mmCIF file of C-alpha atoms in Angstrom:
data_model
loop_
_atom_site.group_PDB
_atom_site.id
_atom_site.type_symbol
_atom_site.label_atom_id
_atom_site.label_comp_id
_atom_site.label_asym_id
_atom_site.label_seq_id
_atom_site.Cartn_x
_atom_site.Cartn_y
_atom_site.Cartn_z
ATOM 1 C CA UNK Y 1 12.935 6.557 22.563
ATOM 2 C CA UNK Y 2 9.831 4.938 20.308
ATOM 3 C CA UNK Y 3 10.925 2.790 17.502
ATOM 4 C CA UNK Y 4 10.671 4.329 13.776
ATOM 5 C CA UNK Y 5 7.504 3.021 12.058
ATOM 6 C CA UNK Y 6 8.647 0.598 9.310
ATOM 7 C CA UNK Y 7 5.965 0.933 6.217
ATOM 8 C CA UNK Y 8 5.345 -1.287 3.086
ATOM 9 C CA UNK Y 9 3.433 0.390 -0.052
ATOM 10 C CA UNK Y 10 1.131 0.009 -2.532
ATOM 11 C CA UNK Y 11 1.974 2.604 -5.471
ATOM 12 C CA UNK Y 12 0.031 3.409 -8.695
ATOM 13 C CA UNK Y 13 2.348 4.607 -11.297
ATOM 14 C CA UNK Y 14 1.191 6.715 -14.371
ATOM 15 C CA UNK Y 15 3.180 6.511 -17.735
ATOM 16 C CA UNK Y 16 5.618 9.271 -17.894
ATOM 17 C CA UNK Y 17 3.889 11.029 -20.606
ATOM 18 C CA UNK Y 18 0.738 11.517 -18.674
ATOM 19 C CA UNK Y 19 2.039 12.090 -15.315
ATOM 20 C CA UNK Y 20 2.870 15.823 -16.103
ATOM 21 C CA UNK Y 21 5.903 17.664 -14.204
ATOM 22 C CA UNK Y 22 7.649 16.233 -11.273
ATOM 23 C CA UNK Y 23 11.108 16.149 -9.574
ATOM 24 C CA UNK Y 24 11.852 12.738 -9.019
ATOM 25 C CA UNK Y 25 11.748 11.534 -5.394
ATOM 26 C CA UNK Y 26 14.957 11.517 -3.233
ATOM 27 C CA UNK Y 27 14.807 8.923 -0.873
ATOM 28 C CA UNK Y 28 16.221 9.753 2.817
ATOM 29 C CA UNK Y 29 17.062 6.314 3.706
ATOM 30 C CA UNK Y 30 17.048 5.862 7.014
ATOM 31 C CA UNK Y 31 17.557 9.828 7.956
ATOM 32 C CA UNK Y 32 14.329 11.197 7.840
ATOM 33 C CA UNK Y 33 14.074 13.519 10.550
ATOM 34 C CA UNK Y 34 10.516 13.533 12.517
ATOM 35 C CA UNK Y 35 8.767 16.778 12.320
ATOM 36 C CA UNK Y 36 6.351 18.105 14.357
ATOM 37 C CA UNK Y 37 3.462 20.030 12.360
ATOM 38 C CA UNK Y 38 0.001 21.160 13.036
ATOM 39 C CA UNK Y 39 -1.684 17.667 11.984
ATOM 40 C CA UNK Y 40 0.981 15.386 14.258
ATOM 41 C CA UNK Y 41 4.334 14.060 13.512
ATOM 42 C CA UNK Y 42 5.617 13.372 10.140
ATOM 43 C CA UNK Y 43 8.639 11.762 8.980
ATOM 44 C CA UNK Y 44 8.283 11.792 5.056
ATOM 45 C CA UNK Y 45 9.237 14.908 3.078
ATOM 46 C CA UNK Y 46 6.520 17.461 2.035
ATOM 47 C CA UNK Y 47 8.005 18.022 -1.223
ATOM 48 C CA UNK Y 48 5.681 17.476 -4.297
ATOM 49 C CA UNK Y 49 8.113 15.041 -6.042
ATOM 50 C CA UNK Y 50 7.119 11.606 -7.399
ATOM 51 C CA UNK Y 51 8.670 8.148 -7.462
ATOM 52 C CA UNK Y 52 10.365 6.912 -10.912
ATOM 53 C CA UNK Y 53 10.378 3.442 -12.078
ATOM 54 C CA UNK Y 54 11.695 1.680 -14.968
ATOM 55 C CA UNK Y 55 9.355 -1.241 -15.863
ATOM 56 C CA UNK Y 56 8.701 -3.357 -19.112
ATOM 57 C CA UNK Y 57 10.398 -1.075 -21.223
ATOM 58 C CA UNK Y 58 8.774 2.143 -20.262
ATOM 59 C CA UNK Y 59 9.300 5.000 -17.513
ATOM 60 C CA UNK Y 60 6.591 5.433 -14.841
ATOM 61 C CA UNK Y 61 5.889 8.175 -12.439
ATOM 62 C CA UNK Y 62 3.829 8.050 -8.985
ATOM 63 C CA UNK Y 63 3.010 11.360 -7.570
ATOM 64 C CA UNK Y 64 3.462 11.466 -3.907
ATOM 65 C CA UNK Y 65 1.229 13.885 -2.853
ATOM 66 C CA UNK Y 66 2.358 14.101 0.747
ATOM 67 C CA UNK Y 67 0.251 16.845 2.080
ATOM 68 C CA UNK Y 68 -3.251 15.114 0.442
ATOM 69 C CA UNK Y 69 -2.156 11.973 2.008
ATOM 70 C CA UNK Y 70 -1.356 13.110 5.265
ATOM 71 C CA UNK Y 71 -4.774 14.986 5.447
ATOM 72 C CA UNK Y 72 -6.663 12.133 4.092
ATOM 73 C CA UNK Y 73 -4.969 9.869 6.440
ATOM 74 C CA UNK Y 74 -5.821 11.976 9.541
ATOM 75 C CA UNK Y 75 -9.802 12.021 8.529
ATOM 76 C CA UNK Y 76 -9.763 8.279 7.689
ATOM 77 C CA UNK Y 77 -8.073 7.404 10.844
ATOM 78 C CA UNK Y 78 -10.535 9.441 12.718
ATOM 79 C CA UNK Y 79 -13.420 8.102 11.137
ATOM 80 C CA UNK Y 80 -12.173 4.508 11.815
ATOM 81 C CA UNK Y 81 -11.818 5.404 15.474
ATOM 82 C CA UNK Y 82 -14.660 7.808 16.627
ATOM 83 C CA UNK Y 83 -14.528 6.997 20.367
ATOM 84 C CA UNK Y 84 -12.309 8.185 23.236
ATOM 85 C CA UNK Y 85 -9.029 6.540 22.042
ATOM 86 C CA UNK Y 86 -9.542 8.231 18.511
ATOM 87 C CA UNK Y 87 -10.054 11.740 20.315
ATOM 88 C CA UNK Y 88 -6.922 11.130 22.117
ATOM 89 C CA UNK Y 89 -4.779 10.653 19.240
ATOM 90 C CA UNK Y 90 -6.654 13.187 16.852
ATOM 91 C CA UNK Y 91 -8.441 15.647 18.838
ATOM 92 C CA UNK Y 92 -11.743 16.916 16.911
ATOM 93 C CA UNK Y 93 -10.271 20.203 16.519
ATOM 94 C CA UNK Y 94 -7.166 19.174 14.571
ATOM 95 C CA UNK Y 95 -9.665 16.550 12.651
ATOM 96 C CA UNK Y 96 -11.941 19.545 11.477
ATOM 97 C CA UNK Y 97 -9.221 21.442 10.374
ATOM 98 C CA UNK Y 98 -7.800 18.780 8.173
ATOM 99 C CA UNK Y 99 -11.038 17.975 6.740
ATOM 100 C CA UNK Y 100 -11.581 21.647 6.289
ATOM 101 C CA UNK Y 101 -8.287 22.176 4.060
ATOM 102 C CA UNK Y 102 -8.875 18.714 2.224
ATOM 103 C CA UNK Y 103 -12.165 20.274 0.991
ATOM 104 C CA UNK Y 104 -10.381 23.495 -0.188
ATOM 105 C CA UNK Y 105 -7.798 20.876 -2.106
ATOM 106 C CA UNK Y 106 -10.233 18.982 -3.643
ATOM 107 C CA UNK Y 107 -12.050 22.484 -5.116
ATOM 108 C CA UNK Y 108 -8.897 23.438 -6.538
ATOM 109 C CA UNK Y 109 -8.133 20.280 -7.918
ATOM 110 C CA UNK Y 110 -11.225 18.014 -8.350
ATOM 111 C CA UNK Y 111 -9.215 15.334 -9.833
ATOM 112 C CA UNK Y 112 -6.549 15.069 -6.759
ATOM 113 C CA UNK Y 113 -6.291 11.842 -5.454
ATOM 114 C CA UNK Y 114 -3.588 9.801 -3.457
ATOM 115 C CA UNK Y 115 -1.507 7.524 -5.524
ATOM 116 C CA UNK Y 116 -0.293 5.491 -2.684
ATOM 117 C CA UNK Y 117 -1.444 3.244 0.226
ATOM 118 C CA UNK Y 118 0.665 2.707 3.375
ATOM 119 C CA UNK Y 119 0.559 -0.231 5.806
ATOM 120 C CA UNK Y 120 2.385 0.094 9.075
ATOM 121 C CA UNK Y 121 4.854 -2.996 9.917
ATOM 122 C CA UNK Y 122 3.217 -5.371 7.584
ATOM 123 C CA UNK Y 123 1.807 -6.264 4.132
ATOM 124 C CA UNK Y 124 -2.027 -7.084 4.253
ATOM 125 C CA UNK Y 125 -2.372 -10.280 2.716
ATOM 126 C CA UNK Y 126 -5.178 -8.876 0.657
ATOM 127 C CA UNK Y 127 -2.744 -6.779 -1.257
ATOM 128 C CA UNK Y 128 -0.957 -10.097 -2.623
ATOM 129 C CA UNK Y 129 -4.040 -11.215 -4.197
ATOM 130 C CA UNK Y 130 -3.545 -8.441 -6.789
ATOM 131 C CA UNK Y 131 -0.191 -9.997 -8.043
ATOM 132 C CA UNK Y 132 0.857 -13.072 -9.790
ATOM 133 C CA UNK Y 133 3.631 -14.901 -7.917
ATOM 134 C CA UNK Y 134 5.780 -14.782 -10.859
ATOM 135 C CA UNK Y 135 5.803 -10.855 -10.856
ATOM 136 C CA UNK Y 136 7.695 -11.199 -7.521
ATOM 137 C CA UNK Y 137 11.039 -9.613 -7.622
ATOM 138 C CA UNK Y 138 13.895 -9.780 -5.016
ATOM 139 C CA UNK Y 139 15.625 -6.490 -5.354
ATOM 140 C CA UNK Y 140 19.100 -5.564 -3.949
ATOM 141 C CA UNK Y 141 18.785 -1.741 -3.189
ATOM 142 C CA UNK Y 142 21.596 1.225 -3.135
ATOM 143 C CA UNK Y 143 22.838 0.386 0.212
ATOM 144 C CA UNK Y 144 23.361 -3.293 -0.451
ATOM 145 C CA UNK Y 145 20.180 -4.279 1.337
ATOM 146 C CA UNK Y 146 17.408 -6.318 -0.011
ATOM 147 C CA UNK Y 147 13.497 -6.095 -0.437
ATOM 148 C CA UNK Y 148 10.666 -7.920 -2.240
ATOM 149 C CA UNK Y 149 8.673 -6.164 -4.695
ATOM 150 C CA UNK Y 150 5.873 -7.079 -7.205
ATOM 151 C CA UNK Y 151 4.454 -5.083 -10.372
ATOM 152 C CA UNK Y 152 1.788 -5.507 -12.767
ATOM 153 C CA UNK Y 153 -0.453 -3.944 -15.102
ATOM 154 C CA UNK Y 154 -3.894 -2.568 -13.672
ATOM 155 C CA UNK Y 155 -6.170 -4.944 -15.784
ATOM 156 C CA UNK Y 156 -4.309 -7.989 -14.077
ATOM 157 C CA UNK Y 157 -4.357 -6.352 -10.701
ATOM 158 C CA UNK Y 158 -8.252 -5.822 -11.227
ATOM 159 C CA UNK Y 159 -9.047 -8.815 -12.593
ATOM 160 C CA UNK Y 160 -7.283 -10.673 -9.886
ATOM 161 C CA UNK Y 161 -9.199 -8.883 -7.126
ATOM 162 C CA UNK Y 162 -12.335 -9.451 -8.397
ATOM 163 C CA UNK Y 163 -11.582 -13.061 -8.739
ATOM 164 C CA UNK Y 164 -10.474 -13.354 -5.395
ATOM 165 C CA UNK Y 165 -13.624 -11.835 -3.864
ATOM 166 C CA UNK Y 166 -15.892 -13.951 -5.998
ATOM 167 C CA UNK Y 167 -14.071 -17.028 -4.454
ATOM 168 C CA UNK Y 168 -14.427 -15.720 -0.592
ATOM 169 C CA UNK Y 169 -18.124 -14.972 -1.362
ATOM 170 C CA UNK Y 170 -18.973 -18.303 -3.115
ATOM 171 C CA UNK Y 171 -16.504 -20.262 -0.218
ATOM 172 C CA UNK Y 172 -18.766 -18.571 2.486
ATOM 173 C CA UNK Y 173 -16.791 -15.592 3.963
ATOM 174 C CA UNK Y 174 -18.272 -12.971 5.686
ATOM 175 C CA UNK Y 175 -18.411 -9.491 4.676
ATOM 176 C CA UNK Y 176 -15.629 -8.324 7.208
ATOM 177 C CA UNK Y 177 -12.927 -10.816 4.989
ATOM 178 C CA UNK Y 178 -14.769 -10.171 1.238
ATOM 179 C CA UNK Y 179 -14.905 -6.147 1.963
ATOM 180 C CA UNK Y 180 -11.310 -5.342 2.476
ATOM 181 C CA UNK Y 181 -11.078 -6.938 -0.854
ATOM 182 C CA UNK Y 182 -13.921 -5.142 -2.623
ATOM 183 C CA UNK Y 183 -12.437 -1.758 -1.307
ATOM 184 C CA UNK Y 184 -9.134 -2.188 -2.764
ATOM 185 C CA UNK Y 185 -10.569 -3.238 -5.769
ATOM 186 C CA UNK Y 186 -12.496 0.093 -6.127
ATOM 187 C CA UNK Y 187 -9.508 2.165 -5.265
ATOM 188 C CA UNK Y 188 -7.670 0.731 -7.800
ATOM 189 C CA UNK Y 189 -10.465 0.724 -10.775
ATOM 190 C CA UNK Y 190 -10.569 4.855 -10.511
ATOM 191 C CA UNK Y 191 -7.388 5.145 -12.203
ATOM 192 C CA UNK Y 192 -6.777 5.332 -15.714
ATOM 193 C CA UNK Y 193 -6.382 1.976 -17.421
ATOM 194 C CA UNK Y 194 -2.795 2.112 -18.459
ATOM 195 C CA UNK Y 195 -1.334 2.370 -15.115
ATOM 196 C CA UNK Y 196 1.039 0.173 -13.302
ATOM 197 C CA UNK Y 197 0.477 -1.045 -10.010
ATOM 198 C CA UNK Y 198 3.543 -1.614 -7.353
ATOM 199 C CA UNK Y 199 3.928 -3.611 -4.138
ATOM 200 C CA UNK Y 200 6.969 -2.507 -2.274
ATOM 201 C CA UNK Y 201 7.873 -4.042 1.129
ATOM 202 C CA UNK Y 202 9.712 -0.974 1.784
ATOM 203 C CA UNK Y 203 11.138 -0.919 5.256
ATOM 204 C CA UNK Y 204 9.233 -3.667 6.518
ATOM 205 C CA UNK Y 205 11.800 -5.600 4.727
ATOM 206 C CA UNK Y 206 13.859 -4.927 7.529
ATOM 207 C CA UNK Y 207 11.919 -7.169 9.586
ATOM 208 C CA UNK Y 208 13.100 -9.997 8.006
ATOM 209 C CA UNK Y 209 16.519 -11.600 7.172
ATOM 210 C CA UNK Y 210 17.884 -11.937 3.662
ATOM 211 C CA UNK Y 211 17.085 -15.571 3.824
ATOM 212 C CA UNK Y 212 14.000 -14.726 4.773
ATOM 213 C CA UNK Y 213 12.992 -12.286 2.274
ATOM 214 C CA UNK Y 214 14.477 -14.716 -0.458
ATOM 215 C CA UNK Y 215 12.077 -17.454 0.458
ATOM 216 C CA UNK Y 216 9.375 -15.529 0.757
ATOM 217 C CA UNK Y 217 6.554 -16.580 -1.532
ATOM 218 C CA UNK Y 218 3.341 -14.785 0.125
ATOM 219 C CA UNK Y 219 1.648 -14.003 -3.142
ATOM 220 C CA UNK Y 220 2.310 -17.778 -4.027
ATOM 221 C CA UNK Y 221 0.546 -18.890 -0.815
ATOM 222 C CA UNK Y 222 -2.374 -16.527 -1.206
ATOM 223 C CA UNK Y 223 -2.908 -17.878 -4.676
ATOM 224 C CA UNK Y 224 -3.068 -21.318 -4.046
ATOM 225 C CA UNK Y 225 -5.460 -20.865 -0.735
ATOM 226 C CA UNK Y 226 -7.635 -18.979 -3.221
ATOM 227 C CA UNK Y 227 -7.171 -21.898 -5.949
ATOM 228 C CA UNK Y 228 -7.845 -24.467 -3.233
ATOM 229 C CA UNK Y 229 -11.231 -22.703 -1.999
ATOM 230 C CA UNK Y 230 -12.271 -22.610 -5.669
ATOM 231 C CA UNK Y 231 -12.042 -26.341 -5.752
ATOM 232 C CA UNK Y 232 -13.471 -27.117 -2.409
ATOM 233 C CA UNK Y 233 -10.344 -27.965 -0.534
ATOM 234 C CA UNK Y 234 -10.902 -26.123 2.380
ATOM 235 C CA UNK Y 235 -7.961 -28.035 4.473
ATOM 236 C CA UNK Y 236 -5.820 -27.356 1.987
ATOM 237 C CA UNK Y 237 -6.827 -23.879 1.386
ATOM 238 C CA UNK Y 238 -6.476 -23.599 5.157
ATOM 239 C CA UNK Y 239 -2.632 -24.902 5.067
ATOM 240 C CA UNK Y 240 -1.931 -22.239 2.480
ATOM 241 C CA UNK Y 241 -3.323 -19.379 4.251
ATOM 242 C CA UNK Y 242 -1.901 -20.243 7.403
ATOM 243 C CA UNK Y 243 1.701 -20.280 5.913
ATOM 244 C CA UNK Y 244 1.094 -16.761 4.671
ATOM 245 C CA UNK Y 245 -0.106 -15.456 8.280
ATOM 246 C CA UNK Y 246 2.466 -17.109 10.031
ATOM 247 C CA UNK Y 247 5.020 -15.490 7.853
ATOM 248 C CA UNK Y 248 3.740 -12.125 8.643
ATOM 249 C CA UNK Y 249 2.179 -12.549 12.154
ATOM 250 C CA UNK Y 250 5.336 -11.084 14.322
ATOM 251 C CA UNK Y 251 5.647 -8.150 12.153
ATOM 252 C CA UNK Y 252 1.688 -7.452 11.941
ATOM 253 C CA UNK Y 253 1.854 -7.905 15.822
ATOM 254 C CA UNK Y 254 3.919 -4.835 16.042
ATOM 255 C CA UNK Y 255 0.957 -2.800 14.394
ATOM 256 C CA UNK Y 256 -1.087 -3.450 17.766
ATOM 257 C CA UNK Y 257 1.956 -2.946 20.274
ATOM 258 C CA UNK Y 258 2.752 0.486 22.170
#
């Protein structure tokens, strides 16, 4: 039996007053049966419910739109891997069907968009650039396990990502490094100004011991690396980035394993 894929999430929450009517999402925890559908295997509930959070004295809602995310993810995967490997995992007829359904959905709801980015097995290091290290929370979940979470305003996230991209460009990094930061900035910039942005380690936290999570300061390492680059200290920048990258190396390696 294959391993259940662990995932981390970047979520965008609307103020409750602007979110509309959604039932709160009930997390299935470690249950969540695998379901085979027309677009592959899916473990997540397909209910159109939402994550609900209390933060900074307000209540926030992140719509899940699972069907939309499933369709977008399949089409994006096929676009990213157009060769033989991509067609083996996502046959052309399945992708055409998903794209057609996605087009119909956009016609009915032109404003529809996913509020959640998902990363398998690890947290992409560029996500940390959107957060200040002081925004880190070491969270105890209902089952007694622990995770790490960051929350911030959209304005702060956009400002930090723009600054990070500028620093990387001025330091001479090529497009392969800078463009993913720009892409993340562009994705967030399309949301209303009053939203909240959350980085949640999700089930990826299970790859680490409680002690490792408690000592995890990846956002601080990324911030320090960027600051060192700004000052022209490439050696110090490399040390901080290496610390962050090594912390995630084992988890990220699972992304490329069978």
